[in-house]
Short mmCIF file of C-alpha atoms and ligand atoms in Angstrom, two decimals:
data_model
loop_
_atom_site.label_atom_id
_atom_site.label_comp_id
_atom_site.label_asym_id
_atom_site.label_seq_id
_atom_site.Cartn_x
_atom_site.Cartn_y
_atom_site.Cartn_z
CA MET A 24 114.28 67.71 80.34
CA ILE A 25 112.19 70.35 82.59
CA THR A 26 108.47 68.58 83.34
CA THR A 27 105.79 71.77 83.80
CA ALA A 28 102.84 71.02 85.41
CA VAL A 29 100.39 73.70 82.90
CA PHE A 30 97.65 74.44 85.25
CA ASP A 31 93.81 75.16 83.98
CA THR A 32 94.84 74.60 80.08
CA LYS A 33 92.55 75.30 77.48
CA PRO A 34 92.36 72.80 74.68
CA TYR A 35 93.81 76.80 72.66
CA ASP A 36 96.75 76.73 75.23
CA GLN A 37 98.46 72.49 74.38
CA GLU A 38 97.96 73.50 70.97
CA ALA A 39 100.51 76.33 70.94
CA LEU A 40 102.45 75.21 73.92
CA LEU A 41 103.47 72.39 71.60
CA ARG A 42 103.27 74.54 68.95
CA ALA A 43 106.67 76.37 69.70
CA ALA A 44 108.18 73.55 72.35
CA ALA A 45 108.19 71.69 68.94
CA GLY A 46 110.55 68.99 70.46
CA PRO A 47 111.80 66.06 74.01
CA ALA A 48 113.01 69.84 76.34
CA ILE A 49 110.17 69.72 77.57
CA ASP A 50 107.55 66.98 80.24
CA TRP A 51 104.58 68.26 79.54
CA ARG A 52 102.14 67.42 82.70
CA PHE A 53 98.57 69.61 81.49
CA GLN A 54 95.84 69.74 84.39
CA GLU A 55 92.25 70.68 82.60
CA PHE A 56 91.86 72.27 86.94
CA ARG A 57 93.11 75.12 88.42
CA LEU A 58 96.72 75.95 90.91
CA THR A 59 95.38 76.59 94.63
CA ALA A 60 96.91 75.78 97.90
CA GLU A 61 94.94 72.65 97.35
CA THR A 62 94.91 71.29 93.38
CA ALA A 63 98.26 73.02 94.48
CA PRO A 64 100.85 69.45 96.20
CA LEU A 65 99.66 67.65 92.07
CA ALA A 66 102.15 69.37 90.87
CA ALA A 67 105.06 67.53 92.84
CA GLY A 68 108.12 65.95 90.47
CA ALA A 69 107.73 69.28 88.27
CA GLN A 70 110.44 71.79 88.50
CA ALA A 71 107.78 74.26 86.04
CA VAL A 72 104.03 74.78 86.81
CA CYS A 73 103.17 77.37 83.98
CA LEU A 74 99.76 79.51 85.15
CA PHE A 75 97.20 81.02 84.44
CA VAL A 76 94.71 84.59 84.94
CA ASN A 77 92.01 82.74 87.14
CA ASP A 78 95.22 80.38 89.14
CA HIS A 79 95.54 81.29 92.58
CA ALA A 80 99.24 81.42 93.02
CA ASP A 81 99.25 82.38 97.24
CA ARG A 82 102.43 81.62 99.85
CA ALA A 83 99.81 78.79 100.73
CA CYS A 84 100.10 77.65 97.25
CA LEU A 85 103.48 79.12 95.77
CA ALA A 86 105.22 76.97 99.64
CA ALA A 87 103.41 73.41 98.93
CA LEU A 88 104.83 74.20 95.48
CA ALA A 89 108.13 74.54 97.08
CA GLU A 90 108.57 72.16 99.50
CA ARG A 91 107.44 69.99 96.28
CA GLY A 92 110.78 71.02 94.13
CA VAL A 93 108.45 73.28 91.85
CA ARG A 94 111.36 76.46 90.97
CA LEU A 95 110.39 78.71 87.96
CA VAL A 96 106.16 79.73 87.82
CA ALA A 97 105.22 81.03 84.14
CA LEU A 98 102.88 82.71 84.40
CA ARG A 99 101.53 82.42 80.60
CA CYS A 100 99.27 86.09 80.62
CA THR A 101 101.40 89.10 81.68
CA GLY A 102 99.21 91.38 85.05
CA PHE A 103 100.53 89.04 88.10
CA ASN A 104 97.48 90.46 90.36
CA ASN A 105 97.88 86.32 91.17
CA VAL A 106 100.81 85.35 92.61
CA ASP A 107 102.23 86.77 95.67
CA LEU A 108 105.81 87.73 95.03
CA ASP A 109 106.85 88.11 98.26
CA ALA A 110 105.78 85.15 99.64
CA ALA A 111 107.33 83.56 95.59
CA ARG A 112 111.24 85.87 97.16
CA ALA A 113 110.52 84.58 100.24
CA LEU A 114 110.73 80.75 99.30
CA LYS A 115 113.82 81.86 95.85
CA LEU A 116 110.73 80.88 93.83
CA VAL A 117 111.53 82.69 90.01
CA VAL A 118 108.17 84.33 88.55
CA THR A 119 108.47 84.85 84.65
CA ARG A 120 105.04 86.27 83.28
CA VAL A 121 104.65 86.67 79.29
CA PRO A 122 105.78 91.06 79.18
CA VAL A 123 104.57 91.45 76.14
CA TYR A 124 102.56 89.66 73.19
CA SER A 125 99.77 91.01 70.06
CA PRO A 126 98.64 93.84 71.60
CA TYR A 127 96.77 94.36 69.21
CA ALA A 128 94.75 91.61 70.42
CA VAL A 129 93.67 92.52 73.35
CA ALA A 130 92.85 96.70 71.93
CA GLU A 131 90.99 95.65 68.75
CA HIS A 132 88.90 93.67 71.38
CA ALA A 133 88.15 96.28 72.77
CA VAL A 134 87.16 98.53 69.91
CA ALA A 135 85.26 94.95 68.60
CA LEU A 136 83.51 96.30 72.32
CA LEU A 137 82.63 99.11 71.68
CA LEU A 138 81.48 99.26 68.28
CA ALA A 139 79.41 96.41 69.15
CA LEU A 140 77.51 98.07 72.40
CA ASN A 141 76.93 101.50 71.27
CA ARG A 142 75.61 99.57 67.51
CA LYS A 143 73.37 97.16 69.68
CA ILE A 144 74.60 94.12 67.04
CA HIS A 145 74.04 91.98 70.26
CA ARG A 146 70.10 92.91 69.46
CA ALA A 147 69.80 93.64 66.14
CA PHE A 148 72.25 89.67 65.67
CA ASN A 149 69.62 87.51 68.26
CA ARG A 150 66.25 89.75 66.81
CA VAL A 151 67.61 88.73 63.25
CA ARG A 152 68.11 85.95 64.11
CA GLU A 153 63.84 85.14 65.10
CA LEU A 154 63.00 87.45 62.03
CA ASN A 155 62.98 90.14 64.23
CA PHE A 156 63.39 92.96 61.93
CA SER A 157 62.43 95.73 63.79
CA LEU A 158 65.16 98.60 64.67
CA ASN A 159 62.68 99.81 67.46
CA GLY A 160 65.35 100.07 70.38
CA LEU A 161 68.61 100.53 67.95
CA VAL A 162 70.11 103.50 67.74
CA GLY A 163 73.13 103.56 67.96
CA PHE A 164 75.76 107.35 67.82
CA ASP A 165 78.77 108.58 65.37
CA LEU A 166 81.99 108.00 66.85
CA HIS A 167 83.31 110.95 64.73
CA GLY A 168 83.97 113.72 66.52
CA LYS A 169 83.00 112.43 69.74
CA THR A 170 85.69 112.06 72.79
CA ALA A 171 87.30 109.62 73.51
CA GLY A 172 88.68 109.04 78.06
CA ILE A 173 91.70 106.38 77.37
CA PHE A 174 93.20 105.57 80.90
CA GLY A 175 96.44 104.06 80.26
CA THR A 176 98.59 104.48 78.25
CA GLY A 177 101.04 101.33 77.83
CA LYS A 178 101.34 99.06 74.74
CA ILE A 179 97.28 98.10 74.68
CA GLY A 180 96.10 101.86 76.01
CA ARG A 181 97.82 103.04 72.51
CA ILE A 182 97.03 100.94 70.81
CA VAL A 183 92.98 102.04 71.47
CA ALA A 184 94.21 105.48 71.81
CA GLN A 185 95.23 105.55 67.73
CA ILE A 186 92.48 102.99 66.85
CA LEU A 187 89.58 104.93 68.01
CA ARG A 188 91.07 108.77 67.07
CA GLY A 189 91.51 106.34 62.78
CA PHE A 190 87.45 107.11 63.57
CA GLY A 191 88.41 110.27 63.79
CA MET A 192 87.75 110.90 67.33
CA ARG A 193 89.59 113.23 70.41
CA VAL A 194 91.44 111.21 72.86
CA LEU A 195 92.15 111.79 75.69
CA ALA A 196 94.28 110.40 78.43
CA TYR A 197 95.15 109.77 81.11
CA ASP A 198 98.69 107.67 82.92
CA PRO A 199 101.10 108.43 85.70
CA VAL A 200 103.88 108.32 83.82
CA PRO A 201 102.92 109.77 80.28
CA ASN A 202 104.51 109.61 77.23
CA PRO A 203 104.03 112.63 75.71
CA GLU A 204 106.24 111.93 72.89
CA TRP A 205 103.65 109.22 71.65
CA ALA A 206 100.57 111.57 72.57
CA GLY A 207 102.04 114.57 70.57
CA ARG A 208 102.81 112.52 66.96
CA HIS A 209 99.00 111.02 67.82
CA GLY A 210 97.31 113.83 67.99
CA VAL A 211 95.98 112.55 71.98
CA GLU A 212 96.49 114.67 74.81
CA TYR A 213 96.76 114.62 78.29
CA ALA A 214 94.55 115.19 81.27
CA ASP A 215 93.60 114.24 85.02
CA VAL A 216 91.50 111.76 86.19
CA SER A 217 87.50 114.17 86.67
CA SER A 218 88.50 115.94 82.85
CA LEU A 219 88.32 111.63 81.56
CA ALA A 220 85.17 110.91 83.22
CA GLY A 221 83.80 114.31 82.51
CA PHE A 222 83.71 114.60 79.32
CA SER A 223 84.43 111.59 77.27
CA ASP A 224 81.56 109.13 75.53
CA VAL A 225 83.63 106.44 75.77
CA LEU A 226 85.78 105.94 78.42
CA SER A 227 87.63 102.50 78.56
CA LEU A 228 90.48 100.96 80.49
CA HIS A 229 94.11 99.82 79.80
CA VAL A 230 95.91 99.93 83.64
CA PRO A 231 98.05 97.16 85.24
CA LEU A 232 95.31 95.46 89.00
CA THR A 233 97.15 96.77 92.21
CA PRO A 234 96.25 97.93 94.94
CA GLU A 235 96.13 101.08 94.23
CA THR A 236 94.08 100.82 90.69
CA ARG A 237 91.28 98.70 92.82
CA HIS A 238 88.18 99.51 92.56
CA LEU A 239 89.86 102.28 89.66
CA ILE A 240 86.03 103.31 88.33
CA ARG A 241 84.07 103.75 91.82
CA ALA A 242 80.73 105.11 92.91
CA GLU A 243 82.00 109.27 92.89
CA THR A 244 83.88 107.78 88.90
CA LEU A 245 80.95 106.79 87.19
CA GLU A 246 78.73 110.19 88.96
CA ALA A 247 80.66 112.43 87.26
CA MET A 248 80.80 110.81 84.14
CA LYS A 249 78.72 112.23 81.56
CA PRO A 250 75.64 111.18 80.50
CA GLY A 251 75.54 108.63 78.08
CA ALA A 252 78.88 107.53 77.76
CA ILE A 253 80.22 103.89 77.63
CA LEU A 254 82.49 102.63 79.40
CA ILE A 255 85.33 99.62 78.42
CA ASN A 256 87.49 97.05 80.68
CA VAL A 257 88.70 94.37 78.89
CA SER A 258 91.72 94.38 82.12
CA ARG A 259 90.92 93.09 84.92
CA GLY A 260 87.86 93.33 86.81
CA ALA A 261 88.71 94.68 89.67
CA LEU A 262 89.31 97.85 88.31
CA ILE A 263 85.57 98.77 88.58
CA ASP A 264 83.84 98.35 92.10
CA THR A 265 80.79 96.38 90.47
CA LYS A 266 77.74 97.10 93.29
CA ALA A 267 78.23 100.92 92.58
CA LEU A 268 78.66 99.59 88.82
CA ILE A 269 74.68 98.18 89.09
CA GLN A 270 73.54 101.53 90.83
CA ALA A 271 74.78 103.01 87.64
CA LEU A 272 73.40 100.80 85.26
CA LYS A 273 69.18 101.39 87.54
CA SER A 274 70.42 104.74 87.26
CA GLY A 275 69.89 105.43 83.55
CA ARG A 276 72.58 107.23 83.13
CA LEU A 277 75.06 105.37 81.34
CA GLY A 278 74.67 104.07 78.13
CA GLY A 279 76.55 101.29 78.12
CA VAL A 280 79.15 98.88 80.47
CA ALA A 281 80.42 96.40 77.86
CA LEU A 282 83.37 93.88 79.74
CA ASP A 283 85.36 91.12 79.46
CA VAL A 284 86.10 90.84 82.71
CA TYR A 285 84.62 90.20 86.31
CA GLU A 286 85.65 91.72 89.76
CA GLU A 287 84.36 88.32 90.80
CA GLU A 288 85.75 86.10 87.46
CA GLU A 289 87.43 83.07 89.15
CA GLY A 290 85.13 79.73 88.20
CA ILE A 291 82.98 81.06 85.76
CA PHE A 292 85.17 82.77 82.78
CA PHE A 293 86.63 80.09 81.10
CA GLU A 294 84.45 77.35 81.93
CA ASP A 295 80.76 76.64 80.13
CA LEU A 296 78.64 77.20 82.86
CA SER A 297 75.57 76.74 80.52
CA GLY A 298 73.49 74.55 82.45
CA GLN A 299 74.58 75.20 85.82
CA VAL A 300 72.46 78.05 87.81
CA LEU A 301 74.58 81.05 88.33
CA GLN A 302 75.57 81.98 91.99
CA ASP A 303 77.01 84.90 91.40
CA ASP A 304 74.03 87.18 91.80
CA GLU A 305 76.00 90.36 90.28
CA LEU A 306 76.67 88.62 87.21
CA ALA A 307 73.97 87.48 87.00
CA ARG A 308 71.93 91.24 88.20
CA LEU A 309 74.49 92.85 84.74
CA LEU A 310 73.97 90.18 82.36
CA THR A 311 69.70 91.67 82.69
CA PHE A 312 70.60 95.16 81.94
CA PRO A 313 69.56 95.34 77.46
CA ASN A 314 73.10 97.87 77.06
CA VAL A 315 76.09 95.37 79.16
CA LEU A 316 77.90 92.75 76.86
CA ILE A 317 80.23 90.76 78.63
CA THR A 318 82.54 88.52 76.39
CA SER A 319 84.77 85.53 78.58
CA HIS A 320 87.93 87.05 79.32
CA GLN A 321 88.81 85.98 75.72
CA ALA A 322 90.38 90.03 74.10
CA PHE A 323 94.01 87.09 73.92
CA LEU A 324 92.34 85.35 72.36
CA THR A 325 94.42 85.34 68.88
CA HIS A 326 96.46 82.35 66.83
CA GLU A 327 99.03 85.86 66.89
CA ALA A 328 98.93 85.68 70.80
CA LEU A 329 98.54 82.42 71.27
CA SER A 330 101.76 81.59 70.18
CA ASP A 331 103.69 85.01 71.39
CA ILE A 332 102.86 83.80 74.97
CA ALA A 333 103.92 80.38 74.04
CA ARG A 334 107.36 80.98 72.95
CA THR A 335 108.43 82.63 75.49
CA THR A 336 106.52 81.18 78.50
CA VAL A 337 109.15 78.15 76.03
CA ALA A 338 111.47 79.41 76.57
CA ASN A 339 112.02 80.12 80.37
CA LEU A 340 110.93 76.81 80.22
CA ARG A 341 114.51 76.13 78.38
CA ALA A 342 115.86 78.86 79.64
CA LEU A 343 115.11 76.75 83.36
CA GLY A 344 116.79 73.96 81.72
CA GLU A 345 119.28 75.08 80.61
CA GLY A 346 120.67 77.78 83.93
CA THR A 347 120.51 81.11 80.65
CA ALA A 348 119.10 83.48 80.78
CA PHE A 349 115.18 84.38 81.03
CA VAL A 350 112.84 86.35 78.53
CA GLU A 351 114.50 89.89 78.86
CA GLY A 352 111.54 91.78 81.14
CA SER A 353 109.94 88.46 81.64
CA VAL A 354 111.83 88.07 85.18
CA LEU A 355 109.39 88.93 88.82
CA THR A 356 111.39 87.84 91.38
CA CYS A 357 114.82 85.02 90.97
P1 NAD B 28 101.89 97.49 80.31
O1 NAD B 28 102.01 97.94 81.26
O2 NAD B 28 102.21 98.14 79.20
O3 NAD B 28 99.78 99.19 80.08
C1 NAD B 28 99.64 100.60 81.29
C2 NAD B 28 99.84 101.42 81.68
O4 NAD B 28 99.05 101.48 82.57
C3 NAD B 28 101.65 101.95 82.06
O5 NAD B 28 101.68 102.83 81.80
C4 NAD B 28 100.82 102.27 83.14
O6 NAD B 28 101.80 103.57 83.72
C5 NAD B 28 99.52 103.06 83.41
N1 NAD B 28 99.28 102.93 85.13
C6 NAD B 28 99.14 102.79 85.82
N2 NAD B 28 98.20 102.65 86.76
C7 NAD B 28 97.58 104.02 86.38
C8 NAD B 28 96.54 104.36 87.40
N3 NAD B 28 96.05 104.11 88.08
N4 NAD B 28 95.46 105.74 85.61
C9 NAD B 28 96.20 106.02 84.67
N5 NAD B 28 97.16 104.67 84.28
C10 NAD B 28 97.96 103.56 85.13
O7 NAD B 28 100.01 96.78 79.96
P2 NAD B 28 99.22 97.02 78.65
O8 NAD B 28 100.15 95.81 78.16
O9 NAD B 28 98.90 98.07 78.10
O10 NAD B 28 98.01 95.79 79.77
C11 NAD B 28 97.48 96.63 80.46
C12 NAD B 28 96.23 95.75 81.22
O11 NAD B 28 95.29 94.70 80.55
C13 NAD B 28 97.49 93.97 81.63
O12 NAD B 28 97.34 94.68 83.34
C14 NAD B 28 95.72 93.63 82.14
O13 NAD B 28 95.35 93.78 82.88
C15 NAD B 28 95.56 93.60 81.17
N6 NAD B 28 95.42 92.45 79.75
C16 NAD B 28 93.92 91.96 79.29
C17 NAD B 28 93.99 91.35 78.76
C18 NAD B 28 92.79 89.63 78.49
O14 NAD B 28 92.42 89.54 77.47
N7 NAD B 28 91.44 90.80 78.46
C19 NAD B 28 95.05 90.20 77.96
C20 NAD B 28 96.19 91.55 78.55
C21 NAD B 28 96.43 92.37 79.09
#
């Protein structure tokens, strides 16, 4: 029996994990709070912890886990920028992630944001509910015939590119590891970063957050973008320099911005703060722009993605208990 402390648990996580783990092999300890160095001692007695994107597994936190007998840190997400892998290695902690889950969930959400923002569905919805049937200020543009720029042609970026090709868009892409065979098959053209910024009517980010990609979109990139262009980010908040983004929005050059992630989302996204005063001034400013659409890191939230995530996580927890191999491609440190 593997005792597993699951941090930052929401009802949908619990449901999916319990369904995937039907049977007695795992003793779950579901916690609603996030994992930090301060909360790590509460994992005492567990052999594994299960984390999500805003848990904070820095060196102090991992040391506290290792000291209390934890052997596996199982991330129930793809990105792992919130775990200090060097520290985990030094402490002999195994870290696993979910290498693949429905990329369609995330790609389709990126496109949903693009369509909603461009055609001002978020504003139209509110207007019509107030019996304001005016169309003033709701003009969008045809995607057909326009150019999209895709940063990152991994699992998610490729699907976004294919969907946008289906709309009749020209698709440019940038990836340090290009996939020419796929691009040829789908009529996607690889180009350099400045061409993507300069020619795209829609720019969408599908790259992991690393020291190299932090603030990939900053003042210079925003200045190089085509006036009126739409920027979409469903990857990680810190890919965009928020201060520079606010300046670009204030200048009126950007057509719109849709975000499913935010640089300082930890402690805000996934929580119901509707009865509180929002303390983050930059997020508060972003929410005032009529051409900004924000969702709270929900791109992964489909039944299919949740069950894929739960299946891989449970398989890795069982592998720890049985001493068998972890799911292929999921091991980050061992
Ligand atoms: P992936 O590993 O399949 O693809 C990432 C691609 O980015 C790779 O092809 C890589 O070569 C490329 N890349 C790396 N650095 C780059 C750079 N500087 N410029 C352009 N391309 C670069 O990953 P994926 O499954 O497609 O996921 C992409 C990201 O989406 C994840 O890292 C994660 O942060 C994010 N994500 C968000 C959600 C959500 O719910 N919002 C869910 C899943 C994943």
